[in-house]
């Protein structure tokens, strides 16, 4: 959940509870006041009725008041009582039933007992109550909305430097070797955070640069001595005076040197890709490329009795350095062939934004986390340096492609997928 | 045939020189950009091997220089692996071929021969080893004066052997010659083996002699078999297969 939403929700929740409680209390208090008022009015009318009864002659007492809210009738001797109740009665003005508070009491006047019923309309107070309550609700909603927007606006404003830093961090890639410069903000905590981040990044970049420089230099410096060793050994192997065991030993040496120099080449290639030294991009149709590679390698497949099947009608066009495209396709096919068994299958398919190379091989799925790591060898093969897939992955990463592994229907599937510039799949 | 090697690493340069001398070329060495420039301006060579990464200048400059003085000279670039832009610009400047270090000497030999064949009127247009005659331009093979039908790969393989007769070609160098980058594949050696077996059979059927010989598991040796009497000091006796 986003920070801002989290805050907003808490904020609104608390406001809501407070408002509901206040509303209920206010409603109760209002009811109480209204009741009290009604009672007072009834009491004052009772007083006037009593006065009227005291002062009127016995036979002239009207049974019903003009406004039909007071009813008086004689009753036999009784004890004093006062009853209050709510009732509905027809009202001519309103042309309908309206609520009344009814007070029934008995009184003794001039030696006779009377029962008096006073009706007090509740219509006005109900109306008043309704108006007040709806106004309250309206006010409450207005405040809630205002608070919501205020809160959003405020959080946006306050958190914007944080969100910007976060976006900067997200787009930051160690391997691209550029520093992120955070803006100064008006908030101390954020300034501190940004300063710490800058320091950390600086340290990481320096370490990374050193490490990479070392690796680059090492592979570069190894190249020439390896080339010399290799050619000297080749001369020796060609020397007819060396035969038998010494020849065999020389050949072992030659094989190891060849392996070493291939490894070194692969490492150099990796660092060149990482250093983005393949910037000369052009449109390459990987689908087409892989088809031509399949044709070219046909004999190799035949030899292993592997029947490659390809569905490459859909072009898969990527902007990348043509040589990298070549290496990518090569490594994927090489991997599919190398880790296959005789009589196995290789299936290559392409779509508008993805290409899949799948092959039969070991019956267990591979560890998707590990296979793209450098030197992640399945077997300690003389011919696999454990860098093929790492290179393929690196090529993909530097060209907005995603290389992923999956195990489906007993096949190891390697999928190359187009990614947007923002790193999300399209 | 005169070849100039412009390479700053003396050991590598010497190795190439001793190899080419065995092949019968006259060689000269230049260890720096300036030396190289001096030599190409004064003398004329049939072929120049140029290292791109020289300490005192870019080999590409030398290519320009050579093209200016002696446009007939063949040029092969020697360069570090994957310096692809060098490759493109080098070939654009008029270099004939490009080899990445470390390369196989037999591959270099093959490339030099092919280059001389293409560039020079008096270059060898066909190769003959024993009763095998191969005409690279038309991709034709004649065994015992009869045309031999070979696949594309078999032709490349045979040409590689024919341009390097009497030399041990390692399995690695053959695989790389045929497959380039894909040579790392675990099955390429089997592939080399099966192709050589086929070629061997085809040639044996026509001539009754074995031209290919296995060398202690390291590679193959291609030579016209000598007279039986001379076989006594044969370094790589024919293995019956």
XYZ file of C-alpha atoms in Angstrom, chain B:
241
model
C 56.832 -14.508 -51.354
C 57.654 -11.764 -48.893
C 55.621 -11.217 -45.795
C 55.855 -8.420 -43.245
C 54.676 -9.004 -39.720
C 53.816 -5.890 -37.761
C 53.272 -7.061 -34.213
C 54.467 -5.461 -31.003
C 54.732 -8.664 -29.016
C 58.158 -10.067 -29.978
C 57.446 -13.627 -28.853
C 54.287 -13.873 -30.876
C 55.957 -12.239 -33.823
C 58.838 -14.712 -33.687
C 56.507 -17.665 -33.491
C 54.694 -16.498 -36.587
C 58.012 -15.895 -38.345
C 59.397 -19.333 -37.569
C 56.160 -20.890 -38.718
C 56.059 -18.958 -41.971
C 59.727 -19.654 -42.650
C 58.976 -23.348 -42.524
C 56.315 -22.679 -45.118
C 58.966 -21.172 -47.325
C 58.077 -17.499 -47.051
C 60.573 -14.720 -46.647
C 59.597 -12.742 -43.615
C 60.355 -9.411 -42.035
C 59.304 -8.069 -38.678
C 58.289 -4.685 -37.420
C 57.666 -4.185 -33.714
C 56.006 -0.803 -33.758
C 53.852 1.517 -35.780
C 56.818 3.654 -36.865
C 58.930 0.689 -37.918
C 56.004 -0.713 -39.798
C 55.359 2.552 -41.588
C 58.990 2.838 -42.566
C 59.068 -0.663 -43.995
C 55.866 -0.479 -45.977
C 56.989 2.803 -47.470
C 60.347 1.469 -48.609
C 59.759 -2.154 -49.550
C 57.053 -3.970 -51.322
C 55.536 -7.052 -49.735
C 53.203 -9.686 -51.026
C 51.386 -9.784 -47.772
C 51.388 -7.769 -44.535
C 50.068 -8.994 -41.206
C 49.044 -5.986 -39.121
C 48.282 -5.940 -35.451
C 45.673 -3.273 -34.796
C 46.623 -2.570 -31.206
C 50.150 -1.214 -31.540
C 51.579 0.768 -28.657
C 52.507 3.821 -30.721
C 49.613 3.951 -33.138
C 46.602 2.268 -34.578
C 47.263 -0.425 -37.146
C 44.388 0.950 -39.185
C 46.639 3.868 -40.060
C 49.178 1.443 -41.471
C 46.527 -0.136 -43.654
C 45.845 3.269 -45.182
C 49.563 3.736 -45.708
C 49.996 0.367 -47.407
C 47.004 0.908 -49.660
C 48.514 4.237 -50.717
C 52.022 2.941 -51.546
C 51.402 -0.593 -52.706
C 47.752 -1.284 -53.386
C 48.647 -4.766 -54.653
C 49.820 -5.908 -51.233
C 47.537 -8.246 -49.385
C 46.668 -7.256 -45.828
C 45.547 -9.445 -42.957
C 44.507 -7.822 -39.715
C 45.494 -9.504 -36.478
C 43.452 -8.246 -33.629
C 42.116 -8.923 -30.198
C 38.927 -10.921 -30.085
C 35.667 -9.103 -30.591
C 37.095 -5.756 -31.585
C 34.371 -5.758 -34.163
C 34.527 -2.164 -35.115
C 38.194 -2.632 -35.958
C 37.188 -5.468 -38.186
C 34.604 -3.453 -40.059
C 36.751 -0.369 -40.468
C 39.793 -2.456 -41.337
C 37.995 -4.280 -44.107
C 36.525 -0.992 -45.288
C 40.018 0.444 -45.574
C 40.943 -2.381 -47.898
C 42.293 -5.121 -45.683
C 41.684 -8.551 -47.159
C 41.126 -10.643 -44.105
C 40.811 -10.533 -40.387
C 42.062 -12.946 -37.749
C 41.334 -12.696 -34.074
C 43.973 -13.545 -31.527
C 44.686 -16.173 -30.471
C 44.544 -17.846 -33.847
C 45.773 -21.164 -35.105
C 48.943 -20.907 -37.146
C 47.557 -23.334 -39.701
C 44.526 -21.085 -40.023
C 46.838 -18.155 -40.644
C 48.654 -20.188 -43.253
C 45.423 -21.077 -44.957
C 44.307 -17.459 -44.994
C 47.630 -16.232 -46.383
C 47.486 -18.761 -49.185
C 43.933 -17.927 -50.030
C 44.788 -14.239 -50.009
C 47.800 -14.618 -52.259
C 45.747 -16.759 -54.569
C 43.093 -14.114 -54.853
C 45.303 -11.050 -54.998
C 48.171 -12.070 -57.168
C 48.114 -13.173 -60.768
C 51.014 -15.467 -60.081
C 49.432 -16.801 -56.918
C 48.731 -20.479 -56.787
C 45.405 -21.153 -58.452
C 45.259 -24.781 -57.564
C 46.829 -27.130 -55.067
C 48.041 -30.614 -55.644
C 48.888 -33.125 -53.005
C 49.665 -36.547 -54.366
C 46.843 -37.442 -56.691
C 44.502 -34.890 -55.217
C 44.062 -31.645 -57.094
C 41.854 -28.901 -55.732
C 40.749 -25.729 -57.508
C 39.465 -23.363 -54.857
C 37.984 -20.825 -57.244
C 35.518 -23.306 -58.711
C 35.334 -25.360 -55.538
C 36.349 -28.413 -57.505
C 38.200 -31.462 -56.318
C 39.907 -33.929 -58.633
C 41.127 -37.226 -57.304
C 43.119 -39.319 -59.741
C 41.994 -36.863 -62.449
C 38.362 -37.602 -61.733
C 36.022 -35.025 -60.245
C 35.070 -35.908 -56.695
C 31.676 -34.907 -55.360
C 32.081 -33.400 -51.913
C 29.787 -31.441 -49.631
C 30.498 -27.811 -48.820
C 31.944 -28.664 -45.459
C 34.028 -31.482 -46.862
C 35.443 -29.098 -49.425
C 36.360 -26.530 -46.767
C 37.948 -29.288 -44.734
C 39.928 -30.661 -47.638
C 41.104 -27.208 -48.682
C 42.282 -26.584 -45.141
C 44.297 -29.796 -45.216
C 45.620 -29.240 -48.719
C 46.879 -25.755 -47.857
C 48.584 -27.197 -44.786
C 50.122 -30.404 -46.079
C 52.545 -32.312 -43.891
C 51.404 -30.475 -40.816
C 49.554 -31.575 -37.713
C 46.168 -29.886 -37.652
C 44.653 -30.072 -34.201
C 41.016 -30.993 -33.830
C 40.457 -27.582 -32.261
C 41.843 -25.733 -35.225
C 39.809 -27.807 -37.680
C 36.617 -27.323 -35.709
C 37.244 -23.614 -35.508
C 38.033 -23.392 -39.192
C 34.756 -25.044 -40.060
C 32.474 -23.666 -37.393
C 33.957 -20.454 -36.109
C 32.373 -19.518 -32.815
C 30.263 -22.622 -32.714
C 33.377 -24.775 -32.418
C 32.988 -24.697 -28.634
C 30.201 -27.172 -28.954
C 30.862 -30.527 -27.408
C 29.947 -32.442 -30.533
C 32.119 -30.659 -33.027
C 34.998 -33.098 -32.573
C 32.729 -35.988 -33.448
C 31.613 -33.970 -36.373
C 35.189 -33.373 -37.516
C 35.852 -37.052 -37.090
C 32.880 -38.137 -39.160
C 33.696 -35.712 -41.964
C 37.283 -36.838 -42.110
C 36.126 -40.425 -42.139
C 33.884 -39.702 -45.126
C 36.619 -37.833 -47.006
C 39.088 -40.580 -46.246
C 36.708 -43.166 -47.630
C 35.933 -41.172 -50.777
C 39.611 -40.602 -51.502
C 40.587 -44.138 -50.648
C 37.986 -45.519 -53.020
C 39.574 -43.630 -55.911
C 43.262 -43.851 -55.081
C 43.657 -46.796 -52.780
C 45.867 -44.731 -50.501
C 45.353 -43.101 -47.122
C 46.056 -39.383 -47.077
C 44.766 -38.640 -43.601
C 46.495 -39.865 -40.541
C 45.507 -39.668 -36.957
C 48.122 -38.077 -34.706
C 48.072 -39.444 -31.167
C 44.533 -38.252 -30.607
C 45.536 -34.600 -31.002
C 44.604 -34.069 -34.585
C 45.185 -35.077 -38.148
C 48.025 -35.077 -40.573
C 47.533 -34.830 -44.314
C 50.200 -35.942 -46.697
C 50.747 -37.809 -49.863
C 52.000 -41.174 -48.722
C 55.606 -41.682 -49.670
C 57.019 -44.753 -51.293
C 56.889 -47.794 -49.098
C 60.655 -47.762 -48.744
C 60.624 -44.249 -47.362
C 57.986 -45.103 -44.788
C 60.621 -46.239 -42.321
C 61.071 -42.787 -40.790
C 57.464 -41.783 -41.197
C 56.655 -39.841 -38.019
C 52.967 -40.670 -38.059
C 52.473 -44.216 -39.239
C 49.111 -44.892 -40.789
C 46.667 -46.173 -38.262
C 44.377 -48.785 -39.619
C 40.835 -47.766 -39.070
